[in-house]
Short mmCIF file of N, CA and C in Angstrom, two decimals:
data_model
loop_
_atom_site.label_atom_id
_atom_site.label_comp_id
_atom_site.label_asym_id
_atom_site.label_seq_id
_atom_site.Cartn_x
_atom_site.Cartn_y
_atom_site.Cartn_z
N MET A 307 0.86 -1.04 -0.07
CA MET A 307 -0.03 -0.04 -0.37
C MET A 307 0.81 1.10 -0.14
N SER A 308 0.20 2.12 -0.80
CA SER A 308 0.97 3.52 -0.83
C SER A 308 0.71 4.08 0.46
N ASN A 309 1.76 5.10 0.83
CA ASN A 309 1.70 6.15 1.90
C ASN A 309 0.50 6.90 2.14
N LYS A 310 0.09 7.34 0.79
CA LYS A 310 -1.18 8.17 1.19
C LYS A 310 -2.36 7.26 1.37
N ILE A 311 -2.44 6.10 1.29
CA ILE A 311 -3.84 5.05 1.82
C ILE A 311 -3.42 4.78 3.01
N VAL A 312 -2.61 4.47 3.36
CA VAL A 312 -2.23 4.12 4.80
C VAL A 312 -2.42 5.52 5.73
N LYS A 313 -1.84 6.55 5.15
CA LYS A 313 -2.42 7.89 6.07
C LYS A 313 -3.86 8.09 6.17
N GLU A 314 -4.81 7.62 4.50
CA GLU A 314 -6.26 7.90 4.95
C GLU A 314 -6.72 7.37 6.03
N ILE A 315 -5.99 5.81 5.84
CA ILE A 315 -6.88 4.69 7.07
C ILE A 315 -6.45 5.26 8.31
N LEU A 316 -5.16 5.66 8.52
CA LEU A 316 -4.92 6.06 10.17
C LEU A 316 -5.88 7.44 10.41
N ASP A 317 -5.67 8.29 9.18
CA ASP A 317 -7.01 9.83 9.72
C ASP A 317 -8.28 9.12 10.06
N TRP A 318 -8.84 8.36 9.35
CA TRP A 318 -9.90 7.75 9.41
C TRP A 318 -10.10 7.22 10.68
N ILE A 319 -9.04 6.56 11.03
CA ILE A 319 -9.25 5.46 12.83
C ILE A 319 -8.73 6.97 13.38
N TYR A 320 -8.41 7.85 13.47
CA TYR A 320 -8.15 8.74 14.17
C TYR A 320 -9.61 9.42 14.51
N ALA A 321 -9.99 9.97 13.60
CA ALA A 321 -11.64 10.59 13.69
C ALA A 321 -12.59 9.38 14.44
N ILE A 322 -12.65 8.11 13.93
CA ILE A 322 -13.44 7.62 14.83
C ILE A 322 -13.21 7.55 16.45
N VAL A 323 -12.03 7.29 16.59
CA VAL A 323 -11.71 7.21 17.67
C VAL A 323 -11.98 8.27 18.82
N LEU A 324 -11.72 9.45 18.28
CA LEU A 324 -11.70 10.95 18.63
C LEU A 324 -13.65 11.20 18.82
N ALA A 325 -14.38 10.36 17.91
CA ALA A 325 -15.68 10.84 18.11
C ALA A 325 -16.13 9.77 19.08
N LEU A 326 -15.78 8.44 19.56
CA LEU A 326 -16.10 7.79 20.49
C LEU A 326 -15.96 8.43 21.83
N ILE A 327 -14.69 8.83 21.75
CA ILE A 327 -14.16 9.61 23.30
C ILE A 327 -14.90 10.63 23.55
N ILE A 328 -15.30 11.40 22.54
CA ILE A 328 -16.16 12.43 22.77
C ILE A 328 -18.09 12.34 23.21
N ALA A 329 -18.43 11.00 22.52
CA ALA A 329 -19.51 10.49 22.67
C ALA A 329 -19.48 9.98 24.47
N MET A 330 -18.52 9.13 24.31
CA MET A 330 -18.34 8.71 25.90
C MET A 330 -18.59 9.50 26.86
N VAL A 331 -17.83 11.04 26.84
CA VAL A 331 -17.67 11.62 27.63
C VAL A 331 -18.99 12.32 27.85
N ILE A 332 -19.68 12.72 26.86
CA ILE A 332 -20.99 13.70 26.76
C ILE A 332 -22.03 12.34 27.60
N HIS A 333 -21.75 11.18 27.30
CA HIS A 333 -22.69 10.02 27.87
C HIS A 333 -22.24 10.02 29.67
N ILE A 334 -21.09 9.78 29.91
CA ILE A 334 -20.91 9.49 31.32
C ILE A 334 -21.03 10.93 32.12
N PHE A 335 -20.78 12.52 31.70
CA PHE A 335 -21.05 13.42 32.32
C PHE A 335 -22.15 14.14 32.22
N LEU A 336 -22.32 14.16 30.85
CA LEU A 336 -23.70 15.21 30.61
C LEU A 336 -25.31 14.97 30.24
N ILE A 337 -25.54 13.76 29.47
CA ILE A 337 -27.06 13.34 29.30
C ILE A 337 -26.77 11.89 28.75
N GLN A 338 -27.62 11.24 29.43
CA GLN A 338 -27.70 9.30 29.33
C GLN A 338 -28.84 9.45 29.01
N PRO A 339 -29.08 8.23 27.97
CA PRO A 339 -30.39 7.65 27.68
C PRO A 339 -30.60 6.46 28.83
N THR A 340 -31.74 6.08 29.14
CA THR A 340 -32.28 4.96 29.94
C THR A 340 -33.43 4.74 29.59
N ARG A 341 -33.63 3.38 29.92
CA ARG A 341 -35.07 2.81 30.02
C ARG A 341 -35.74 2.54 31.06
N VAL A 342 -37.24 2.84 31.86
CA VAL A 342 -37.83 2.36 32.49
C VAL A 342 -37.68 0.82 32.73
N SER A 343 -37.63 0.26 33.73
CA SER A 343 -37.91 -0.99 34.05
C SER A 343 -38.65 -1.59 35.37
N GLY A 344 -39.89 -2.07 35.08
CA GLY A 344 -40.85 -2.05 36.33
C GLY A 344 -41.87 -0.97 36.23
N GLU A 345 -42.97 -1.25 37.16
CA GLU A 345 -43.75 -0.55 37.35
C GLU A 345 -43.78 0.33 38.64
N SER A 346 -42.79 0.99 39.10
CA SER A 346 -42.47 1.84 40.37
C SER A 346 -43.18 3.05 40.21
N MET A 347 -42.90 3.17 38.86
CA MET A 347 -43.68 5.19 38.60
C MET A 347 -44.94 5.13 37.51
N GLU A 348 -45.55 3.73 37.41
CA GLU A 348 -46.92 4.14 36.76
C GLU A 348 -48.05 4.77 37.86
N ASP A 349 -48.33 5.66 37.43
CA ASP A 349 -48.89 6.08 35.77
C ASP A 349 -48.06 7.30 35.38
N THR A 350 -47.00 7.92 35.88
CA THR A 350 -45.81 8.66 35.13
C THR A 350 -45.29 8.46 34.27
N LEU A 351 -44.47 7.33 34.74
CA LEU A 351 -43.45 6.64 33.54
C LEU A 351 -44.04 5.01 33.69
N HIS A 352 -43.87 4.66 32.22
CA HIS A 352 -44.38 3.35 32.20
C HIS A 352 -42.83 2.45 31.62
N ASN A 353 -43.20 0.96 31.99
CA ASN A 353 -42.47 -0.16 32.15
C ASN A 353 -41.81 -0.17 30.56
N GLY A 354 -40.53 -0.01 30.28
CA GLY A 354 -39.85 -0.09 28.75
C GLY A 354 -39.91 1.29 28.19
N GLN A 355 -40.29 2.48 28.73
CA GLN A 355 -40.10 3.87 28.12
C GLN A 355 -38.86 4.42 27.99
N TYR A 356 -38.58 5.02 27.50
CA TYR A 356 -37.11 5.81 27.71
C TYR A 356 -36.99 6.72 28.13
N LEU A 357 -36.21 7.34 28.76
CA LEU A 357 -35.41 8.39 29.44
C LEU A 357 -34.66 9.31 28.96
N ILE A 358 -34.25 10.51 28.99
CA ILE A 358 -33.48 11.30 28.63
C ILE A 358 -33.05 12.01 30.29
N VAL A 359 -31.87 11.31 30.95
CA VAL A 359 -31.40 12.20 31.85
C VAL A 359 -29.81 13.00 32.10
N THR A 360 -30.26 14.00 32.78
CA THR A 360 -29.56 15.34 32.71
C THR A 360 -28.32 14.68 33.92
N LYS A 361 -26.90 14.83 33.54
CA LYS A 361 -25.98 14.14 34.70
C LYS A 361 -25.38 15.49 35.05
N TRP A 362 -25.15 16.19 34.84
CA TRP A 362 -24.10 17.20 35.14
C TRP A 362 -25.09 17.81 36.99
N HIS A 363 -26.24 17.51 37.13
CA HIS A 363 -26.64 18.05 38.55
C HIS A 363 -25.78 16.77 39.79
N HIS A 364 -25.69 15.53 39.18
CA HIS A 364 -24.92 14.80 39.52
C HIS A 364 -23.10 15.33 39.80
N ILE A 365 -22.36 15.66 38.94
CA ILE A 365 -21.32 16.21 39.04
C ILE A 365 -20.76 17.56 40.15
N MET A 366 -22.35 18.04 40.14
CA MET A 366 -22.10 19.24 40.51
C MET A 366 -22.78 19.15 42.24
N ASN A 367 -23.18 17.81 42.21
CA ASN A 367 -23.80 17.43 43.96
C ASN A 367 -24.80 18.27 44.41
N GLU A 368 -25.78 18.47 43.23
CA GLU A 368 -27.13 19.08 43.47
C GLU A 368 -28.02 18.72 43.88
N MET A 369 -28.50 19.77 44.89
CA MET A 369 -30.17 19.01 45.66
C MET A 369 -31.01 18.89 44.71
N PRO A 370 -31.55 18.14 44.73
CA PRO A 370 -32.98 18.04 43.97
C PRO A 370 -33.83 18.42 44.59
N ASN A 371 -34.94 18.78 43.89
CA ASN A 371 -36.47 19.77 44.40
C ASN A 371 -37.24 18.63 44.77
N TYR A 372 -38.48 19.48 45.64
CA TYR A 372 -39.49 18.42 45.79
C TYR A 372 -40.11 17.88 44.55
N GLY A 373 -40.27 16.85 44.35
CA GLY A 373 -41.43 16.45 42.95
C GLY A 373 -40.70 15.90 41.92
N GLN A 374 -39.10 16.31 42.31
CA GLN A 374 -38.00 16.00 40.88
C GLN A 374 -38.24 14.46 40.78
N ILE A 375 -37.89 14.31 39.61
CA ILE A 375 -37.83 12.34 39.32
C ILE A 375 -36.42 12.49 38.68
N VAL A 376 -36.01 11.52 39.46
CA VAL A 376 -34.21 11.47 39.52
C VAL A 376 -33.95 9.98 39.30
N ILE A 377 -33.00 9.64 38.85
CA ILE A 377 -32.32 8.61 39.18
C ILE A 377 -31.24 8.18 40.28
N ILE A 378 -31.48 7.03 40.52
CA ILE A 378 -30.53 6.95 42.05
C ILE A 378 -30.01 5.74 41.84
N ASP A 379 -28.64 5.37 42.68
CA ASP A 379 -27.83 4.37 42.86
C ASP A 379 -28.66 3.80 43.80
N SER A 380 -29.37 2.74 44.11
CA SER A 380 -29.84 2.28 45.51
C SER A 380 -28.85 1.57 46.31
N ARG A 381 -27.81 1.47 46.38
CA ARG A 381 -26.63 1.17 47.14
C ARG A 381 -26.24 1.87 47.81
N VAL A 382 -27.33 2.50 48.85
CA VAL A 382 -26.90 3.49 49.59
C VAL A 382 -26.11 2.95 50.82
N ASN A 383 -25.58 1.89 51.23
CA ASN A 383 -24.87 1.20 52.15
C ASN A 383 -23.68 1.23 51.90
N ARG A 384 -22.75 1.96 51.05
CA ARG A 384 -21.58 2.10 50.11
C ARG A 384 -21.22 2.87 48.89
N ALA A 385 -20.10 3.64 49.58
CA ALA A 385 -19.83 4.85 49.07
C ALA A 385 -19.46 4.73 47.38
N ARG A 386 -19.78 5.83 46.70
CA ARG A 386 -19.61 5.67 45.54
C ARG A 386 -18.24 6.13 44.79
N THR A 387 -17.45 5.79 44.09
CA THR A 387 -16.36 6.21 43.64
C THR A 387 -16.39 6.54 41.94
N TRP A 388 -15.27 7.45 41.60
CA TRP A 388 -15.43 7.57 40.20
C TRP A 388 -15.49 6.62 39.24
N VAL A 389 -15.27 5.30 39.59
CA VAL A 389 -15.21 4.19 38.73
C VAL A 389 -16.81 3.96 38.52
N ASP A 390 -17.70 3.86 39.70
CA ASP A 390 -19.29 3.79 39.82
C ASP A 390 -19.85 4.60 38.48
N ASP A 391 -19.15 6.04 38.45
CA ASP A 391 -19.56 6.90 37.17
C ASP A 391 -18.99 6.46 35.97
N VAL A 392 -18.17 5.91 35.82
CA VAL A 392 -17.99 5.60 34.36
C VAL A 392 -18.34 4.24 34.11
N GLU A 393 -18.47 3.24 34.89
CA GLU A 393 -19.01 2.16 34.89
C GLU A 393 -20.22 1.97 34.59
N GLU A 394 -21.26 2.59 35.57
CA GLU A 394 -22.67 2.86 35.36
C GLU A 394 -23.46 3.05 33.58
N PRO A 395 -22.87 4.14 33.37
CA PRO A 395 -23.23 4.62 32.42
C PRO A 395 -22.88 3.67 31.07
N LEU A 396 -21.92 3.03 30.96
CA LEU A 396 -21.66 2.23 30.09
C LEU A 396 -22.15 0.99 30.35
N MET A 397 -22.78 0.54 31.50
CA MET A 397 -23.63 -0.55 31.55
C MET A 397 -24.72 -0.27 31.27
N ASN A 398 -25.52 1.10 31.45
CA ASN A 398 -26.79 1.25 31.13
C ASN A 398 -26.77 1.35 29.48
N TYR A 399 -25.87 2.15 29.37
CA TYR A 399 -25.87 1.81 27.47
C TYR A 399 -26.24 0.59 26.73
N ALA A 400 -25.46 -0.29 27.71
CA ALA A 400 -25.54 -1.81 26.57
C ALA A 400 -26.86 -2.40 27.08
N SER A 401 -27.38 -1.90 28.18
CA SER A 401 -28.97 -2.30 28.57
C SER A 401 -29.71 -2.06 27.84
N VAL A 402 -29.58 -0.84 27.04
CA VAL A 402 -30.30 -0.02 26.39
C VAL A 402 -31.00 -0.87 25.08
N PHE A 403 -29.91 -1.89 24.80
CA PHE A 403 -29.67 -2.96 23.58
C PHE A 403 -30.22 -4.19 23.67
N ASN A 404 -29.25 -4.42 24.92
CA ASN A 404 -29.23 -5.92 25.58
C ASN A 404 -30.11 -5.83 27.04
N LYS A 405 -30.99 -6.07 27.34
CA LYS A 405 -31.85 -6.09 28.49
C LYS A 405 -30.90 -7.06 29.48
N ALA A 406 -30.35 -8.05 29.08
CA ALA A 406 -29.69 -8.77 29.97
C ALA A 406 -28.60 -8.40 30.53
N ALA A 407 -27.93 -7.04 29.96
CA ALA A 407 -26.72 -5.93 30.62
C ALA A 407 -27.52 -5.48 31.76
N GLN A 408 -28.56 -5.41 32.00
CA GLN A 408 -29.17 -4.00 32.77
C GLN A 408 -29.07 -4.69 34.71
N THR A 409 -28.82 -3.80 35.24
CA THR A 409 -28.93 -4.52 36.40
C THR A 409 -29.65 -3.64 37.43
N ASN A 410 -29.98 -4.12 38.54
CA ASN A 410 -31.16 -3.83 39.13
C ASN A 410 -30.76 -3.08 40.06
N ASP A 411 -29.91 -1.88 40.47
CA ASP A 411 -29.00 -0.95 41.69
C ASP A 411 -29.57 0.34 40.78
N VAL A 412 -30.08 1.08 39.82
CA VAL A 412 -30.45 2.16 39.34
C VAL A 412 -31.60 2.14 39.25
N TRP A 413 -32.20 3.08 39.91
CA TRP A 413 -33.64 3.02 40.51
C TRP A 413 -34.26 4.37 39.82
N VAL A 414 -35.39 4.53 39.27
CA VAL A 414 -35.89 5.88 38.90
C VAL A 414 -37.09 6.42 39.78
N LYS A 415 -37.10 7.51 40.73
CA LYS A 415 -38.08 7.85 41.95
C LYS A 415 -38.10 9.24 41.83
N ARG A 416 -39.32 9.63 42.38
CA ARG A 416 -39.46 10.76 42.88
C ARG A 416 -39.27 11.40 44.18
N VAL A 417 -38.88 12.54 44.07
CA VAL A 417 -38.15 13.33 45.67
C VAL A 417 -39.24 14.07 46.39
N ILE A 418 -39.17 13.07 47.52
CA ILE A 418 -40.41 13.54 48.75
C ILE A 418 -39.97 14.19 49.86
N GLY A 419 -38.84 14.20 50.04
CA GLY A 419 -38.07 14.59 51.18
C GLY A 419 -36.63 15.27 50.89
N ARG A 420 -36.51 16.62 51.56
CA ARG A 420 -35.22 16.85 51.60
C ARG A 420 -34.55 16.71 53.00
N PRO A 421 -33.31 17.61 53.05
CA PRO A 421 -32.54 17.41 54.46
C PRO A 421 -33.30 18.08 55.68
N GLY A 422 -33.52 17.64 56.70
CA GLY A 422 -34.12 18.42 58.02
C GLY A 422 -35.72 18.26 57.65
N ASP A 423 -36.53 17.70 56.73
CA ASP A 423 -37.89 17.12 56.49
C ASP A 423 -38.02 15.98 57.46
N VAL A 424 -39.40 16.33 58.31
CA VAL A 424 -39.58 14.84 59.23
C VAL A 424 -40.65 14.75 58.29
N LEU A 425 -40.69 12.76 57.94
CA LEU A 425 -41.52 12.52 57.13
C LEU A 425 -42.52 11.16 57.86
N GLU A 426 -43.97 11.13 57.93
CA GLU A 426 -44.63 10.49 58.36
C GLU A 426 -45.65 9.79 57.18
N PHE A 427 -45.94 8.36 57.42
CA PHE A 427 -46.75 7.64 56.92
C PHE A 427 -47.69 6.88 57.46
N LYS A 428 -48.87 8.03 57.51
CA LYS A 428 -50.19 7.44 58.42
C LYS A 428 -51.48 7.29 57.25
N ASP A 429 -52.67 6.65 57.98
CA ASP A 429 -53.69 6.39 57.00
C ASP A 429 -53.68 6.80 55.24
N GLY A 430 -51.97 5.97 55.19
CA GLY A 430 -52.46 5.92 53.52
C GLY A 430 -51.71 6.59 52.82
N TYR A 431 -51.47 7.73 53.79
CA TYR A 431 -50.59 9.26 52.64
C TYR A 431 -49.26 9.50 53.83
N VAL A 432 -48.85 10.52 52.95
CA VAL A 432 -47.39 10.69 53.42
C VAL A 432 -47.53 12.56 53.93
N TRP A 433 -46.96 12.33 54.92
CA TRP A 433 -47.04 13.96 55.42
C TRP A 433 -45.65 14.18 55.86
N ARG A 434 -45.31 15.45 55.43
CA ARG A 434 -44.25 15.94 55.43
C ARG A 434 -44.21 17.62 56.39
N ASN A 435 -43.38 17.50 57.61
CA ASN A 435 -43.42 18.29 58.43
C ASN A 435 -45.03 18.43 58.65
N GLY A 436 -45.30 17.89 59.49
CA GLY A 436 -46.76 17.85 59.77
C GLY A 436 -47.98 18.40 58.67
N GLU A 437 -47.66 18.20 57.26
CA GLU A 437 -48.83 18.35 56.17
C GLU A 437 -48.86 17.39 55.57
N GLN A 438 -50.23 16.98 55.27
CA GLN A 438 -50.06 15.57 54.14
C GLN A 438 -50.06 16.30 52.70
N LEU A 439 -49.14 15.38 52.02
CA LEU A 439 -48.56 15.62 50.47
C LEU A 439 -50.01 15.70 49.85
N GLN A 440 -50.03 16.73 48.99
CA GLN A 440 -51.24 16.40 47.92
C GLN A 440 -50.23 16.07 46.94
N GLU A 441 -50.50 14.60 46.19
CA GLU A 441 -49.98 13.88 45.30
C GLU A 441 -50.75 13.36 44.21
N PRO A 442 -51.62 14.35 43.39
CA PRO A 442 -52.03 13.79 42.06
C PRO A 442 -51.18 12.84 41.10
N TYR A 443 -49.86 12.56 41.42
CA TYR A 443 -49.65 11.60 40.12
C TYR A 443 -49.26 10.12 40.49
N THR A 444 -49.63 10.12 42.27
CA THR A 444 -49.86 8.55 42.43
C THR A 444 -50.70 7.95 41.87
N LYS A 445 -50.42 6.51 41.71
CA LYS A 445 -51.10 5.64 41.03
C LYS A 445 -52.36 5.36 41.71
N ASP A 446 -52.24 4.92 42.81
CA ASP A 446 -53.28 4.57 43.97
C ASP A 446 -53.42 5.80 44.71
N THR A 447 -55.02 5.90 45.17
CA THR A 447 -54.96 7.29 46.13
C THR A 447 -54.30 7.29 47.79
N LYS A 448 -54.31 6.09 48.03
CA LYS A 448 -53.92 5.74 49.17
C LYS A 448 -52.76 4.31 49.23
N MET A 449 -52.08 4.37 50.21
CA MET A 449 -50.82 3.18 50.01
C MET A 449 -50.89 2.48 51.29
N ASN A 450 -50.64 1.49 50.99
CA ASN A 450 -50.89 0.19 51.87
C ASN A 450 -49.33 0.43 52.74
N TYR A 451 -49.25 1.17 53.51
CA TYR A 451 -47.88 1.21 54.01
C TYR A 451 -47.98 2.17 54.70
N THR A 452 -47.59 2.00 56.53
CA THR A 452 -48.08 2.66 57.57
C THR A 452 -46.48 2.32 58.44
N ARG A 453 -45.79 3.71 58.94
CA ARG A 453 -44.97 3.21 59.69
C ARG A 453 -45.33 3.74 61.21
N SER A 454 -44.83 3.55 62.52
CA SER A 454 -45.19 3.93 63.59
C SER A 454 -43.79 5.23 64.43
N THR A 455 -43.00 5.51 63.56
CA THR A 455 -42.06 6.09 63.91
C THR A 455 -42.02 7.18 62.29
N SER A 456 -41.70 8.47 62.66
CA SER A 456 -41.29 9.61 61.89
C SER A 456 -39.89 9.23 61.44
N VAL A 457 -39.32 9.43 60.17
CA VAL A 457 -38.20 9.79 59.52
C VAL A 457 -37.94 11.09 59.20
N THR A 458 -36.65 11.48 59.60
CA THR A 458 -36.10 12.88 60.02
C THR A 458 -34.68 12.60 58.76
N VAL A 459 -35.21 13.41 57.34
CA VAL A 459 -33.91 13.54 56.35
C VAL A 459 -32.97 13.84 56.70
N PRO A 460 -32.12 13.33 56.79
CA PRO A 460 -30.46 13.71 57.41
C PRO A 460 -29.90 14.82 56.25
N GLU A 461 -29.12 15.71 56.32
CA GLU A 461 -28.31 16.80 55.91
C GLU A 461 -27.40 15.94 54.59
N GLY A 462 -27.49 16.10 53.76
CA GLY A 462 -27.08 15.49 52.21
C GLY A 462 -27.51 14.46 51.73
N HIS A 463 -28.97 14.32 52.15
CA HIS A 463 -29.48 13.26 51.77
C HIS A 463 -30.93 13.86 51.18
N VAL A 464 -31.69 12.81 50.43
CA VAL A 464 -33.23 12.76 50.18
C VAL A 464 -33.80 11.76 50.51
N PHE A 465 -35.19 11.39 50.45
CA PHE A 465 -36.11 10.77 50.55
C PHE A 465 -36.96 10.20 49.09
N VAL A 466 -36.47 9.37 48.39
CA VAL A 466 -37.25 9.04 47.41
C VAL A 466 -38.24 8.20 47.29
N MET A 467 -39.60 8.00 46.46
CA MET A 467 -40.30 7.18 46.50
C MET A 467 -41.23 6.89 44.97
N GLY A 468 -41.54 5.74 44.79
CA GLY A 468 -42.44 5.52 43.45
C GLY A 468 -43.68 5.88 43.34
N ASP A 469 -44.20 6.60 42.53
CA ASP A 469 -45.74 6.95 42.27
C ASP A 469 -46.64 5.80 42.80
N ASN A 470 -46.03 4.73 42.09
CA ASN A 470 -47.10 3.36 42.26
C ASN A 470 -46.59 3.15 43.76
N ARG A 471 -46.97 3.75 44.71
CA ARG A 471 -46.38 3.12 46.29
C ARG A 471 -46.61 1.98 46.73
N ASN A 472 -47.77 1.35 45.96
CA ASN A 472 -47.95 -0.37 46.64
C ASN A 472 -47.26 -1.07 45.72
N HIS A 473 -46.31 -0.91 45.02
CA HIS A 473 -45.41 -1.55 44.06
C HIS A 473 -44.17 -1.22 43.88
N SER A 474 -43.59 -0.72 44.81
CA SER A 474 -42.30 0.57 44.77
C SER A 474 -41.19 -0.05 45.96
N SER A 475 -39.97 -0.40 45.37
CA SER A 475 -39.10 -0.39 46.45
C SER A 475 -38.40 0.90 46.55
N ASP A 476 -38.13 1.68 47.43
CA ASP A 476 -37.86 3.12 47.84
C ASP A 476 -37.39 3.64 48.77
N SER A 477 -37.09 4.74 49.53
CA SER A 477 -36.49 5.02 50.48
C SER A 477 -37.28 4.32 51.94
N ARG A 478 -38.54 4.17 51.81
CA ARG A 478 -39.19 3.45 52.67
C ARG A 478 -38.27 2.51 53.12
N PHE A 479 -37.48 1.64 52.21
CA PHE A 479 -37.21 0.36 52.41
C PHE A 479 -35.66 0.31 52.93
N ILE A 480 -35.18 1.12 51.92
CA ILE A 480 -33.69 1.52 51.78
C ILE A 480 -32.95 2.70 52.81
N GLY A 481 -33.72 3.41 53.27
CA GLY A 481 -33.83 4.64 53.74
C GLY A 481 -33.29 5.55 52.90
N PRO A 482 -32.89 7.01 53.87
CA PRO A 482 -32.72 8.19 52.52
C PRO A 482 -31.33 8.06 51.81
N VAL A 483 -31.23 8.37 50.85
CA VAL A 483 -30.45 8.24 49.62
C VAL A 483 -29.41 9.63 49.78
N PRO A 484 -28.16 9.40 49.95
CA PRO A 484 -27.11 10.46 50.12
C PRO A 484 -27.35 10.87 48.45
N VAL A 485 -27.07 12.65 48.86
CA VAL A 485 -27.20 12.87 47.17
C VAL A 485 -26.06 12.55 46.39
N ASP A 486 -25.06 12.19 46.69
CA ASP A 486 -23.76 11.33 45.56
C ASP A 486 -24.31 10.34 44.88
N HIS A 487 -25.61 9.76 45.55
CA HIS A 487 -26.34 8.82 44.99
C HIS A 487 -27.13 9.14 44.02
N VAL A 488 -27.30 10.27 43.83
CA VAL A 488 -28.67 10.95 43.20
C VAL A 488 -27.59 10.83 41.82
N LEU A 489 -28.24 10.20 40.41
CA LEU A 489 -27.03 10.21 39.49
C LEU A 489 -27.65 10.99 38.36
N GLY A 490 -28.71 11.32 38.34
CA GLY A 490 -29.29 12.59 37.46
C GLY A 490 -30.54 13.25 37.80
N PHE A 491 -30.92 13.70 37.10
CA PHE A 491 -32.30 13.85 36.46
C PHE A 491 -33.05 13.83 35.59
N VAL A 492 -33.98 13.30 35.83
CA VAL A 492 -34.87 13.22 34.12
C VAL A 492 -35.56 14.45 33.83
N SER A 493 -35.04 14.54 32.50
CA SER A 493 -35.47 15.55 31.65
C SER A 493 -36.25 15.40 30.86
N TYR A 494 -36.26 14.03 30.26
CA TYR A 494 -37.93 14.16 28.72
C TYR A 494 -37.93 12.45 29.14
N ALA A 495 -39.03 12.41 28.85
CA ALA A 495 -39.57 10.87 28.72
C ALA A 495 -40.09 10.69 27.22
N ILE A 496 -39.40 9.85 26.93
CA ILE A 496 -40.23 9.74 25.34
C ILE A 496 -40.94 8.39 25.09
#
């Protein structure tokens, strides 16, 4: 082969590798497509529905607002590392095309409590700081869950729940979620 052909091939390889690196940086740190798995957010989000998640909130360690739909790492009993921030988007990307690659550690939920909030679960409803929440987005009007003691959300944490309260694993079972386990905010549902 002539030097001109070799140079052309190397230029193409360089362009493809550079494009892949840029795409991965965007996917890991800025935006990420993902897919809903399960019924815990019905009727707001449905099983198999695609989501666009903005990731810069996670990088900036931003505290989500009440009602914000977020993606969380449910493994709240372990510290997150930069390896998690690189590995999870890659696994998530693979799971969009191959359901067998999907993990059960990343959940989509709604923020119900922020630091300092006192949450109670009584009469089938959620109470925050002594006031019953008005939650038109929940699937059932009442949930089949009560708790005899209140939960105070610690500093640097959020309390999340699924909209389909009677069919959701969430902070009621894993506890408040550290803000560094909030992986991104759902921006669009497709």
